[in-house]
Amino acid sequence: MTPLNYALLGMVRQQPRSGYALRKMFETTPLGNYSSSPGSIYPALKKLVVAGLLESQAMGRGNHYLITPQGERVLETWFAQPLGDEEGADMALMRFALLHDHPNRQLTLDFLQAFANNSRRQVASLKAFMDGDVWQQMSVQSRLAVQYGLRTAQASVDWADDALKQLKSAPTSS
Amino acid sequence: MTPLNYALLGMVRQQPRSGYALRKMFETTPLGNYSSSPGSIYPALKKLVVAGLLESQAMGRGNHYLITPQGERVLETWFAQPLGDEEGADMALMRFALLHDHPNRQLTLDFLQAFANNSRRQVASLKAFMDGDVWQQMSVQSRLAVQYGLRTAQASVDWADDALKQLKSAPTSS
DNA sequence: CCAACCATGTAAGCTGTTACATGATTGA
DNA sequence: TCAATCATGTAACAGCTTACATGGTTGG
């Protein structure tokens, strides 16, 4: 399961779509960092059908894709996985976005907690780096680049905390 | 010229290093998102030598790499290129970090200006997206994911502005 | 002497991109 | 009718990772 596969599964789960519609999603929304080129999406969809995670259904011109129970299970397993340090922020955020209307709200809350903790750890490790030997030998520019990392990590912490607040104050809105 | 190639050129330009030392840089510093696996670095170094951008020089155990005048020219050309929207933030930041001790301080200032402008444009486009139709149909989670993008873009703006201040107030510190 | 590190390399594969190609349908 | 959009596909490649393999050196 590649990142793109998860993205496609998640989008199709939300609503059956054609390959073309999925491409448009990548093009027109800020979510999903993937190119909308057909060279990636159509082959991936085919593979997902072969693997039994999606079902193709002719509809007007073109095919719509539906998620199968097995596909749902794959997504659920992914959602339930503890958020590791390894997955980059982009991957983590995609996972978060695909949780969208998931009935189990707790998954989202858990995700945000873990994300906030990871970001806090990242902040701490960058601060620790700034106390090390290497830091002293670095040029002004290189140091500023590290400061950039610090700022974005801090922004992640703030966002996650804020998102938790918003979700907790809001009733089950879906 | 791949991102990794630029990274290697820039690091060698700063100081002649062995392939192993370069790997350690990737491992121990937050700069450079690349894996430190030998499978990427050694072949890349070889290609750069063949292309005449680096020179290999036996030294003790292992080889040190030096940048050639031609390699310097390649870097200079890259540095001088206007910062486009296309390059991701990671690529942009790498370029910034590699400017490190560049004698032409103006390049750094130009970069930061362009980066700040790009980030501002990104903020604006995200805000515009939040006024569109798609936004209305999105789930709470998806909206929060977009808000994340907004926050990090804003952090980029803040960082660039701050960096400009720091550099302008500091004399030529190198 | 044995583990850990220094130091380099290759082969296979995964993932996504680029570029090309095709044809139907819709709106001006 | 002519351009734009809908809709799908393939072939070739680029770029990096994983896994494996090798041998020297250093320190406990």
mmCIF file of C-alpha atoms (C1' of nucleotides) in Angstrom:
data_model
loop_
_atom_site.group_PDB
_atom_site.id
_atom_site.type_symbol
_atom_site.label_atom_id
_atom_site.label_comp_id
_atom_site.label_asym_id
_atom_site.label_seq_id
_atom_site.Cartn_x
_atom_site.Cartn_y
_atom_site.Cartn_z
ATOM 1 C CA MET A 1 0.000 0.000 0.000
ATOM 2 C CA THR A 2 1.591 3.188 -1.233
ATOM 3 C CA PRO A 3 0.596 6.649 -0.080
ATOM 4 C CA LEU A 4 -1.224 7.213 -3.344
ATOM 5 C CA ASN A 5 -3.174 4.007 -2.827
ATOM 6 C CA TYR A 6 -4.357 5.167 0.560
ATOM 7 C CA ALA A 7 -5.333 8.510 -0.872
ATOM 8 C CA LEU A 8 -7.398 6.887 -3.598
ATOM 9 C CA LEU A 9 -9.020 4.419 -1.222
ATOM 10 C CA GLY A 10 -9.920 7.177 1.198
ATOM 11 C CA MET A 11 -11.377 9.436 -1.441
ATOM 12 C CA VAL A 12 -13.405 6.655 -2.979
ATOM 13 C CA ARG A 13 -14.632 5.626 0.443
ATOM 14 C CA GLN A 14 -15.960 9.091 1.039
ATOM 15 C CA GLN A 15 -17.853 8.911 -2.224
ATOM 16 C CA PRO A 16 -17.680 6.731 -5.340
ATOM 17 C CA ARG A 17 -15.769 8.578 -8.029
ATOM 18 C CA SER A 18 -14.289 8.137 -11.457
ATOM 19 C CA GLY A 19 -10.585 8.217 -12.083
ATOM 20 C CA TYR A 20 -11.062 11.544 -13.724
ATOM 21 C CA ALA A 21 -12.896 12.948 -10.715
ATOM 22 C CA LEU A 22 -10.058 11.790 -8.478
ATOM 23 C CA ARG A 23 -7.551 13.561 -10.675
ATOM 24 C CA LYS A 24 -9.625 16.729 -10.404
ATOM 25 C CA MET A 25 -9.530 16.413 -6.623
ATOM 26 C CA PHE A 26 -5.762 16.417 -6.693
ATOM 27 C CA GLU A 27 -5.748 19.344 -9.052
ATOM 28 C CA THR A 28 -8.258 21.576 -7.375
ATOM 29 C CA THR A 29 -7.866 20.924 -3.676
ATOM 30 C CA PRO A 30 -4.809 21.634 -1.567
ATOM 31 C CA LEU A 31 -5.055 18.122 -0.147
ATOM 32 C CA GLY A 32 -2.997 15.428 -1.665
ATOM 33 C CA ASN A 33 0.396 16.380 -2.943
ATOM 34 C CA TYR A 34 0.154 14.138 -5.926
ATOM 35 C CA SER A 35 0.339 15.069 -9.490
ATOM 36 C CA SER A 36 -2.921 14.656 -11.267
ATOM 37 C CA SER A 37 -1.234 13.012 -14.213
ATOM 38 C CA PRO A 38 -3.037 9.974 -15.547
ATOM 39 C CA GLY A 39 0.164 7.972 -15.496
ATOM 40 C CA SER A 40 -0.108 7.460 -11.773
ATOM 41 C CA ILE A 41 -3.800 7.320 -11.029
ATOM 42 C CA TYR A 42 -5.205 4.918 -13.601
ATOM 43 C CA PRO A 43 -2.656 2.175 -13.090
ATOM 44 C CA ALA A 44 -3.034 2.511 -9.335
ATOM 45 C CA LEU A 45 -6.807 2.159 -9.585
ATOM 46 C CA LYS A 46 -6.442 -0.930 -11.710
ATOM 47 C CA LYS A 47 -4.142 -2.516 -9.191
ATOM 48 C CA LEU A 48 -6.554 -1.743 -6.382
ATOM 49 C CA VAL A 49 -9.333 -3.452 -8.310
ATOM 50 C CA VAL A 50 -7.175 -6.492 -8.921
ATOM 51 C CA ALA A 51 -6.294 -6.553 -5.224
ATOM 52 C CA GLY A 52 -9.999 -6.522 -4.400
ATOM 53 C CA LEU A 53 -9.970 -3.230 -2.529
ATOM 54 C CA LEU A 54 -11.979 -1.338 -5.106
ATOM 55 C CA GLU A 55 -14.759 -2.273 -7.472
ATOM 56 C CA SER A 56 -15.147 -0.784 -10.902
ATOM 57 C CA GLN A 57 -18.622 -0.008 -12.126
ATOM 58 C CA ALA A 58 -19.467 1.321 -15.573
ATOM 59 C CA MET A 59 -21.502 4.464 -15.317
ATOM 60 C CA GLY A 60 -22.399 6.736 -18.192
ATOM 61 C CA ARG A 61 -19.111 7.478 -19.869
ATOM 62 C CA GLY A 62 -16.241 6.110 -17.818
ATOM 63 C CA ASN A 63 -16.098 3.979 -14.704
ATOM 64 C CA HIS A 64 -16.912 4.813 -11.170
ATOM 65 C CA TYR A 65 -15.014 3.131 -8.395
ATOM 66 C CA LEU A 66 -16.543 1.856 -5.191
ATOM 67 C CA ILE A 67 -14.723 0.671 -2.110
ATOM 68 C CA THR A 68 -15.151 -2.975 -1.168
ATOM 69 C CA PRO A 69 -15.517 -4.302 2.381
ATOM 70 C CA GLN A 70 -11.944 -5.511 2.085
ATOM 71 C CA GLY A 71 -10.844 -2.029 1.052
ATOM 72 C CA GLU A 72 -12.618 -0.612 4.073
ATOM 73 C CA ARG A 73 -10.789 -3.027 6.296
ATOM 74 C CA VAL A 74 -7.450 -1.947 4.871
ATOM 75 C CA LEU A 75 -8.295 1.673 5.571
ATOM 76 C CA GLU A 76 -9.492 0.878 9.077
ATOM 77 C CA THR A 77 -6.268 -0.928 9.837
ATOM 78 C CA TRP A 78 -4.302 2.047 8.640
ATOM 79 C CA PHE A 79 -6.399 4.473 10.649
ATOM 80 C CA ALA A 80 -5.955 2.398 13.772
ATOM 81 C CA GLN A 81 -2.194 2.265 13.504
ATOM 82 C CA PRO A 82 -0.395 4.396 16.084
ATOM 83 C CA LEU A 83 1.128 7.431 14.438
ATOM 84 C CA GLY A 84 4.831 6.781 14.182
ATOM 85 C CA ASP A 85 7.655 9.234 13.839
ATOM 86 C CA GLU A 86 8.589 7.683 10.527
ATOM 87 C CA GLU A 87 5.689 8.962 8.471
ATOM 88 C CA GLY A 88 6.392 12.436 7.238
ATOM 89 C CA ALA A 89 4.062 15.282 8.071
ATOM 90 C CA ASP A 90 2.515 15.117 4.618
ATOM 91 C CA MET A 91 1.597 11.458 5.040
ATOM 92 C CA ALA A 92 0.262 12.092 8.518
ATOM 93 C CA LEU A 93 -1.871 14.970 7.339
ATOM 94 C CA MET A 94 -3.265 12.917 4.493
ATOM 95 C CA ARG A 95 -4.274 10.256 6.952
ATOM 96 C CA PHE A 96 -5.933 12.886 9.061
ATOM 97 C CA ALA A 97 -7.832 14.347 6.131
ATOM 98 C CA LEU A 98 -9.052 10.918 5.084
ATOM 99 C CA LEU A 99 -10.483 10.269 8.509
ATOM 100 C CA HIS A 100 -12.970 12.982 7.516
ATOM 101 C CA ASP A 101 -16.400 11.623 8.361
ATOM 102 C CA HIS A 102 -15.237 8.550 10.201
ATOM 103 C CA PRO A 103 -17.895 7.489 12.698
ATOM 104 C CA ASN A 104 -15.344 6.796 15.383
ATOM 105 C CA ARG A 105 -14.452 10.289 16.476
ATOM 106 C CA GLN A 106 -11.965 8.943 18.976
ATOM 107 C CA LEU A 107 -9.595 7.991 16.142
ATOM 108 C CA THR A 108 -9.304 11.625 15.169
ATOM 109 C CA LEU A 109 -8.703 12.743 18.717
ATOM 110 C CA ASP A 110 -6.056 10.078 19.189
ATOM 111 C CA PHE A 111 -4.398 11.106 15.968
ATOM 112 C CA LEU A 112 -4.219 14.734 16.993
ATOM 113 C CA GLN A 113 -2.813 13.838 20.381
ATOM 114 C CA ALA A 114 -0.104 11.717 18.800
ATOM 115 C CA PHE A 115 0.637 14.342 16.174
ATOM 116 C CA ALA A 116 0.971 17.027 18.801
ATOM 117 C CA ASN A 117 3.285 14.825 20.834
ATOM 118 C CA ASN A 118 5.441 14.036 17.814
ATOM 119 C CA SER A 119 5.696 17.697 16.929
ATOM 120 C CA ARG A 120 6.606 18.547 20.482
ATOM 121 C CA ARG A 121 9.330 15.953 20.381
ATOM 122 C CA GLN A 122 10.579 17.411 17.131
ATOM 123 C CA VAL A 123 10.698 20.860 18.663
ATOM 124 C CA ALA A 124 12.629 19.485 21.590
ATOM 125 C CA SER A 125 15.137 17.690 19.414
ATOM 126 C CA LEU A 126 15.744 20.769 17.298
ATOM 127 C CA LYS A 127 16.317 22.798 20.425
ATOM 128 C CA ALA A 128 18.722 20.155 21.641
ATOM 129 C CA PHE A 129 20.541 20.308 18.319
ATOM 130 C CA MET A 130 20.962 24.029 18.774
ATOM 131 C CA ASP A 131 22.908 23.342 21.942
ATOM 132 C CA GLY A 132 25.269 20.859 20.280
ATOM 133 C CA ASP A 133 28.730 21.232 18.758
ATOM 134 C CA VAL A 134 27.607 21.097 15.150
ATOM 135 C CA TRP A 135 25.387 24.075 15.662
ATOM 136 C CA GLN A 136 28.344 26.215 16.644
ATOM 137 C CA GLN A 137 30.167 25.457 13.429
ATOM 138 C CA MET A 138 27.226 26.192 11.195
ATOM 139 C CA SER A 139 26.856 29.309 9.120
ATOM 140 C CA VAL A 140 24.209 31.914 9.835
ATOM 141 C CA GLN A 141 22.169 30.691 6.909
ATOM 142 C CA SER A 142 22.265 27.077 7.969
ATOM 143 C CA ARG A 143 21.166 28.076 11.414
ATOM 144 C CA LEU A 144 18.283 30.029 9.994
ATOM 145 C CA ALA A 145 17.286 26.959 8.009
ATOM 146 C CA VAL A 146 17.107 24.977 11.223
ATOM 147 C CA GLN A 147 15.075 27.760 12.762
ATOM 148 C CA TYR A 148 12.661 27.291 9.924
ATOM 149 C CA GLY A 149 12.221 23.695 10.965
ATOM 150 C CA LEU A 150 11.619 24.843 14.494
ATOM 151 C CA ARG A 151 8.971 27.311 13.440
ATOM 152 C CA THR A 152 7.033 24.838 11.342
ATOM 153 C CA ALA A 153 7.234 22.220 14.082
ATOM 154 C CA GLN A 154 5.889 24.767 16.509
ATOM 155 C CA ALA A 155 3.118 25.622 14.071
ATOM 156 C CA SER A 156 2.223 21.934 13.995
ATOM 157 C CA VAL A 157 1.965 21.828 17.761
ATOM 158 C CA ASP A 158 -0.240 24.897 17.804
ATOM 159 C CA TRP A 159 -2.442 23.566 15.050
ATOM 160 C CA ALA A 160 -2.953 20.204 16.708
ATOM 161 C CA ASP A 161 -3.800 21.791 20.049
ATOM 162 C CA ASP A 162 -6.220 24.140 18.374
ATOM 163 C CA ALA A 163 -7.823 21.371 16.347
ATOM 164 C CA LEU A 164 -8.361 19.354 19.512
ATOM 165 C CA LYS A 165 -10.094 22.287 21.099
ATOM 166 C CA GLN A 166 -12.319 22.803 18.080
ATOM 167 C CA LEU A 167 -13.310 19.165 17.899
ATOM 168 C CA LYS A 168 -13.984 18.842 21.586
ATOM 169 C CA SER A 169 -16.133 21.936 21.746
ATOM 170 C CA ALA A 170 -18.091 20.942 18.647
ATOM 171 C CA PRO A 171 -20.764 18.256 19.023
ATOM 172 C CA THR A 172 -20.729 15.298 16.623
ATOM 173 C CA SER A 173 -21.175 17.537 13.663
ATOM 174 C CA SER A 174 -21.502 14.905 10.993
ATOM 175 C CA MET B 1 20.885 17.880 -11.638
ATOM 176 C CA THR B 2 18.809 16.203 -8.967
ATOM 177 C CA PRO B 3 18.150 17.647 -5.518
ATOM 178 C CA LEU B 4 20.605 15.212 -4.031
ATOM 179 C CA ASN B 5 23.252 16.354 -6.495
ATOM 180 C CA TYR B 6 22.822 19.941 -5.435
ATOM 181 C CA ALA B 7 23.000 18.954 -1.808
ATOM 182 C CA LEU B 8 26.255 17.091 -2.344
ATOM 183 C CA LEU B 9 27.780 19.861 -4.442
ATOM 184 C CA GLY B 10 26.859 22.455 -1.860
ATOM 185 C CA MET B 11 28.220 20.484 1.055
ATOM 186 C CA VAL B 12 31.466 19.714 -0.721
ATOM 187 C CA ARG B 13 31.784 23.334 -1.724
ATOM 188 C CA GLN B 14 31.594 24.360 1.887
ATOM 189 C CA GLN B 15 34.364 21.947 2.717
ATOM 190 C CA PRO B 16 35.947 18.951 0.991
ATOM 191 C CA ARG B 17 34.510 15.784 2.443
ATOM 192 C CA SER B 18 34.441 12.054 1.978
ATOM 193 C CA GLY B 19 31.324 10.206 0.949
ATOM 194 C CA TYR B 20 31.135 8.831 4.428
ATOM 195 C CA ALA B 21 31.332 12.296 5.978
ATOM 196 C CA LEU B 22 28.502 13.422 3.710
ATOM 197 C CA ARG B 23 26.385 10.526 4.842
ATOM 198 C CA LYS B 24 27.037 11.477 8.443
ATOM 199 C CA MET B 25 25.871 15.009 7.663
ATOM 200 C CA PHE B 26 22.556 13.659 6.462
ATOM 201 C CA GLU B 27 22.285 11.451 9.489
ATOM 202 C CA THR B 28 23.201 13.866 12.212
ATOM 203 C CA THR B 29 21.903 17.211 11.014
ATOM 204 C CA PRO B 30 18.283 18.159 10.450
ATOM 205 C CA LEU B 31 19.246 19.555 7.038
ATOM 206 C CA GLY B 32 18.826 17.393 4.030
ATOM 207 C CA ASN B 33 15.897 15.049 3.981
ATOM 208 C CA TYR B 34 17.831 12.319 2.299
ATOM 209 C CA SER B 35 18.515 8.916 3.599
ATOM 210 C CA SER B 36 22.110 8.385 4.446
ATOM 211 C CA SER B 37 22.114 5.055 2.697
ATOM 212 C CA PRO B 38 25.181 4.370 0.585
ATOM 213 C CA GLY B 39 23.025 3.338 -2.319
ATOM 214 C CA SER B 40 22.232 6.923 -3.126
ATOM 215 C CA ILE B 41 25.308 8.891 -2.183
ATOM 216 C CA TYR B 42 28.190 6.943 -3.684
ATOM 217 C CA PRO B 43 26.693 6.527 -7.135
ATOM 218 C CA ALA B 44 25.719 10.195 -7.153
ATOM 219 C CA LEU B 45 29.257 11.233 -6.245
ATOM 220 C CA LYS B 46 30.657 9.108 -9.016
ATOM 221 C CA LYS B 47 28.363 10.677 -11.543
ATOM 222 C CA LEU B 48 29.335 14.136 -10.391
ATOM 223 C CA VAL B 49 32.999 13.256 -10.869
ATOM 224 C CA VAL B 50 32.315 11.933 -14.358
ATOM 225 C CA ALA B 51 30.372 15.099 -15.138
ATOM 226 C CA GLY B 52 33.388 17.115 -14.020
ATOM 227 C CA LEU B 53 31.638 18.905 -11.170
ATOM 228 C CA LEU B 54 33.585 17.164 -8.436
ATOM 229 C CA GLU B 55 37.112 15.886 -8.153
ATOM 230 C CA SER B 56 38.042 12.797 -6.203
ATOM 231 C CA GLN B 57 41.239 12.841 -4.220
ATOM 232 C CA ALA B 58 42.621 9.896 -2.287
ATOM 233 C CA MET B 59 43.286 10.847 1.293
ATOM 234 C CA GLY B 60 44.208 8.475 4.050
ATOM 235 C CA ARG B 61 41.579 5.796 3.935
ATOM 236 C CA GLY B 62 38.885 6.719 1.453
ATOM 237 C CA ASN B 63 38.463 9.594 -0.967
ATOM 238 C CA HIS B 64 37.782 13.204 -0.353
ATOM 239 C CA TYR B 65 35.796 15.150 -2.873
ATOM 240 C CA LEU B 66 36.568 18.680 -3.978
ATOM 241 C CA ILE B 67 34.385 20.929 -6.047
ATOM 242 C CA THR B 68 35.706 21.948 -9.459
ATOM 243 C CA PRO B 69 35.329 25.392 -11.020
ATOM 244 C CA GLN B 70 32.695 23.891 -13.255
ATOM 245 C CA GLY B 71 30.863 22.565 -10.221
ATOM 246 C CA GLU B 72 30.990 26.016 -8.675
ATOM 247 C CA ARG B 73 29.471 27.459 -11.816
ATOM 248 C CA VAL B 74 26.617 24.988 -11.693
ATOM 249 C CA LEU B 75 25.903 25.956 -8.099
ATOM 250 C CA GLU B 76 26.108 29.653 -8.899
ATOM 251 C CA THR B 77 23.638 29.255 -11.715
ATOM 252 C CA TRP B 78 21.270 27.494 -9.387
ATOM 253 C CA PHE B 79 21.658 30.100 -6.683
ATOM 254 C CA ALA B 80 20.977 32.869 -9.165
ATOM 255 C CA GLN B 81 17.755 31.349 -10.445
ATOM 256 C CA PRO B 82 14.629 33.160 -9.314
ATOM 257 C CA LEU B 83 12.757 31.114 -6.758
ATOM 258 C CA GLY B 84 9.789 29.600 -8.517
ATOM 259 C CA ASP B 85 6.576 28.325 -7.040
ATOM 260 C CA GLU B 86 7.300 24.905 -8.393
ATOM 261 C CA GLU B 87 10.121 23.965 -6.052
ATOM 262 C CA GLY B 88 8.717 22.579 -2.851
ATOM 263 C CA ALA B 89 9.528 24.178 0.461
ATOM 264 C CA ASP B 90 12.058 21.477 1.241
ATOM 265 C CA MET B 91 13.982 22.137 -1.962
ATOM 266 C CA ALA B 92 13.849 25.869 -1.379
ATOM 267 C CA LEU B 93 15.125 25.504 2.157
ATOM 268 C CA MET B 94 17.970 23.300 1.020
ATOM 269 C CA ARG B 95 18.984 25.930 -1.470
ATOM 270 C CA PHE B 96 18.882 28.495 1.270
ATOM 271 C CA ALA B 97 20.997 26.416 3.614
ATOM 272 C CA LEU B 98 23.582 25.821 0.915
ATOM 273 C CA LEU B 99 23.977 29.522 0.329
ATOM 274 C CA HIS B 100 25.582 29.451 3.779
ATOM 275 C CA ASP B 101 28.810 31.393 3.492
ATOM 276 C CA HIS B 102 28.239 32.714 0.019
ATOM 277 C CA PRO B 103 30.150 35.957 -0.442
ATOM 278 C CA ASN B 104 27.262 37.606 -2.236
ATOM 279 C CA ARG B 105 24.934 38.366 0.633
ATOM 280 C CA GLN B 106 22.394 39.855 -1.739
ATOM 281 C CA LEU B 107 21.540 36.374 -3.040
ATOM 282 C CA THR B 108 20.352 35.389 0.407
ATOM 283 C CA LEU B 109 18.300 38.523 0.826
ATOM 284 C CA ASP B 110 16.711 38.042 -2.586
ATOM 285 C CA PHE B 111 15.926 34.468 -1.736
ATOM 286 C CA LEU B 112 14.207 35.392 1.483
ATOM 287 C CA GLN B 113 12.186 38.087 -0.222
ATOM 288 C CA ALA B 114 11.025 35.664 -2.878
ATOM 289 C CA PHE B 115 10.289 32.959 -0.325
ATOM 290 C CA ALA B 116 8.259 35.347 1.783
ATOM 291 C CA ASN B 117 6.308 36.441 -1.279
ATOM 292 C CA ASN B 118 5.640 32.878 -2.336
ATOM 293 C CA SER B 119 4.446 31.987 1.137
ATOM 294 C CA ARG B 120 2.209 35.022 1.220
ATOM 295 C CA ARG B 121 0.728 33.986 -2.089
ATOM 296 C CA GLN B 122 0.149 30.510 -0.698
ATOM 297 C CA VAL B 123 -1.615 31.954 2.316
ATOM 298 C CA ALA B 124 -3.783 34.047 0.047
ATOM 299 C CA SER B 125 -4.699 31.119 -2.177
ATOM 300 C CA LEU B 126 -5.623 28.964 0.791
ATOM 301 C CA LYS B 127 -7.808 31.714 2.141
ATOM 302 C CA ALA B 128 -9.433 32.028 -1.257
ATOM 303 C CA PHE B 129 -10.040 28.292 -1.285
ATOM 304 C CA MET B 130 -11.815 28.619 2.043
ATOM 305 C CA ASP B 131 -14.318 30.909 0.390
ATOM 306 C CA GLY B 132 -15.045 28.530 -2.492
ATOM 307 C CA ASP B 133 -17.730 25.935 -3.037
ATOM 308 C CA VAL B 134 -15.549 22.918 -2.376
ATOM 309 C CA TRP B 135 -14.765 24.175 1.083
ATOM 310 C CA GLN B 136 -18.431 24.116 2.035
ATOM 311 C CA GLN B 137 -18.761 20.459 1.127
ATOM 312 C CA MET B 138 -15.688 19.374 3.016
ATOM 313 C CA SER B 139 -15.783 17.575 6.323
ATOM 314 C CA VAL B 140 -14.546 19.164 9.530
ATOM 315 C CA GLN B 141 -11.399 17.081 9.367
ATOM 316 C CA SER B 142 -10.595 18.018 5.818
ATOM 317 C CA ARG B 143 -11.045 21.649 6.691
ATOM 318 C CA LEU B 144 -8.706 21.303 9.609
ATOM 319 C CA ALA B 145 -6.150 19.752 7.278
ATOM 320 C CA VAL B 146 -6.338 22.818 5.076
ATOM 321 C CA GLN B 147 -5.973 24.978 8.156
ATOM 322 C CA TYR B 148 -2.772 23.130 8.831
ATOM 323 C CA GLY B 149 -1.477 24.223 5.450
ATOM 324 C CA LEU B 150 -2.459 27.754 6.284
ATOM 325 C CA ARG B 151 -0.620 27.667 9.578
ATOM 326 C CA THR B 152 2.602 26.357 8.136
ATOM 327 C CA ALA B 153 2.441 28.834 5.270
ATOM 328 C CA GLN B 154 1.993 31.594 7.790
ATOM 329 C CA ALA B 155 4.933 30.256 9.770
ATOM 330 C CA SER B 156 7.009 30.448 6.593
ATOM 331 C CA VAL B 157 6.091 34.074 6.115
ATOM 332 C CA ASP B 158 6.976 34.879 9.690
ATOM 333 C CA TRP B 159 10.252 33.043 9.484
ATOM 334 C CA ALA B 160 11.323 34.749 6.269
ATOM 335 C CA ASP B 161 10.479 38.183 7.615
ATOM 336 C CA ASP B 162 12.341 37.444 10.806
ATOM 337 C CA ALA B 163 15.356 36.076 8.948
ATOM 338 C CA LEU B 164 15.506 39.210 6.835
ATOM 339 C CA LYS B 165 15.534 41.331 9.947
ATOM 340 C CA GLN B 166 18.280 39.248 11.515
ATOM 341 C CA LEU B 167 20.459 39.393 8.427
ATOM 342 C CA LYS B 168 19.992 43.079 7.876
ATOM 343 C CA SER B 169 20.775 43.994 11.435
ATOM 344 C CA ALA B 170 23.842 41.761 11.527
ATOM 345 C CA PRO B 171 26.986 42.981 9.808
ATOM 346 C CA THR B 172 28.733 40.689 7.330
ATOM 347 C CA SER B 173 29.323 38.148 10.006
ATOM 348 C CA SER B 174 31.361 35.669 7.991
ATOM 349 C "C1'" DC C 1 39.501 -11.217 19.932
ATOM 350 C "C1'" DC C 2 35.291 -9.237 19.114
ATOM 351 C "C1'" DA C 3 32.193 -5.512 18.546
ATOM 352 C "C1'" DA C 4 31.688 -1.220 16.643
ATOM 353 C "C1'" DC C 5 32.716 1.954 13.445
ATOM 354 C "C1'" DC C 6 35.025 3.583 9.027
ATOM 355 C "C1'" DA C 7 34.452 3.344 4.142
ATOM 356 C "C1'" DT C 8 32.771 1.921 -0.182
ATOM 357 C "C1'" DG C 9 30.199 -0.371 -3.381
ATOM 358 C "C1'" DT C 10 26.287 -3.095 -6.343
ATOM 359 C "C1'" DA C 11 21.654 -4.963 -7.724
ATOM 360 C "C1'" DA C 12 16.977 -4.934 -7.541
ATOM 361 C "C1'" DG C 13 12.952 -2.694 -6.878
ATOM 362 C "C1'" DC C 14 9.348 0.790 -5.675
ATOM 363 C "C1'" DT C 15 6.944 4.940 -6.698
ATOM 364 C "C1'" DG C 16 5.744 8.419 -9.149
ATOM 365 C "C1'" DT C 17 6.576 11.569 -13.336
ATOM 366 C "C1'" DT C 18 6.875 12.852 -18.246
ATOM 367 C "C1'" DA C 19 5.474 12.476 -22.516
ATOM 368 C "C1'" DC C 20 2.768 10.597 -25.690
ATOM 369 C "C1'" DA C 21 -1.612 8.815 -27.631
ATOM 370 C "C1'" DT C 22 -6.608 8.153 -28.338
ATOM 371 C "C1'" DG C 23 -11.376 9.248 -28.870
ATOM 372 C "C1'" DA C 24 -15.959 11.096 -27.299
ATOM 373 C "C1'" DT C 25 -18.670 15.096 -25.950
ATOM 374 C "C1'" DT C 26 -19.894 19.814 -25.122
ATOM 375 C "C1'" DG C 27 -20.206 24.800 -25.823
ATOM 376 C "C1'" DA C 28 -19.216 29.056 -28.456
ATOM 377 C "C1'" DT D 1 -16.410 23.587 -36.702
ATOM 378 C "C1'" DC D 2 -13.093 24.168 -33.506
ATOM 379 C "C1'" DA D 3 -11.377 24.500 -29.046
ATOM 380 C "C1'" DA D 4 -11.907 22.886 -24.548
ATOM 381 C "C1'" DT D 5 -13.073 19.476 -21.488
ATOM 382 C "C1'" DC D 6 -14.167 14.611 -20.368
ATOM 383 C "C1'" DA D 7 -12.034 10.219 -19.940
ATOM 384 C "C1'" DT D 8 -8.661 6.711 -20.226
ATOM 385 C "C1'" DG D 9 -4.570 4.595 -21.159
ATOM 386 C "C1'" DT D 10 0.769 3.150 -22.101
ATOM 387 C "C1'" DA D 11 5.978 3.311 -22.264
ATOM 388 C "C1'" DA D 12 10.019 5.033 -20.704
ATOM 389 C "C1'" DC D 13 12.392 7.048 -17.303
ATOM 390 C "C1'" DA D 14 14.113 9.343 -12.985
ATOM 391 C "C1'" DG D 15 15.284 9.199 -8.438
ATOM 392 C "C1'" DC D 16 15.710 7.283 -4.304
ATOM 393 C "C1'" DT D 17 15.458 3.157 -0.993
ATOM 394 C "C1'" DT D 18 16.355 -1.495 0.588
ATOM 395 C "C1'" DA D 19 19.108 -5.049 1.096
ATOM 396 C "C1'" DC D 20 23.150 -7.126 0.517
ATOM 397 C "C1'" DA D 21 28.216 -7.470 0.319
ATOM 398 C "C1'" DT D 22 33.067 -6.413 1.386
ATOM 399 C "C1'" DG D 23 37.101 -5.325 3.978
ATOM 400 C "C1'" DG D 24 39.995 -2.289 7.004
ATOM 401 C "C1'" DT D 25 40.663 -0.064 11.589
ATOM 402 C "C1'" DT D 26 40.028 1.022 16.367
ATOM 403 C "C1'" DG D 27 38.977 0.349 21.261
ATOM 404 C "C1'" DG D 28 37.724 -2.379 25.199
#
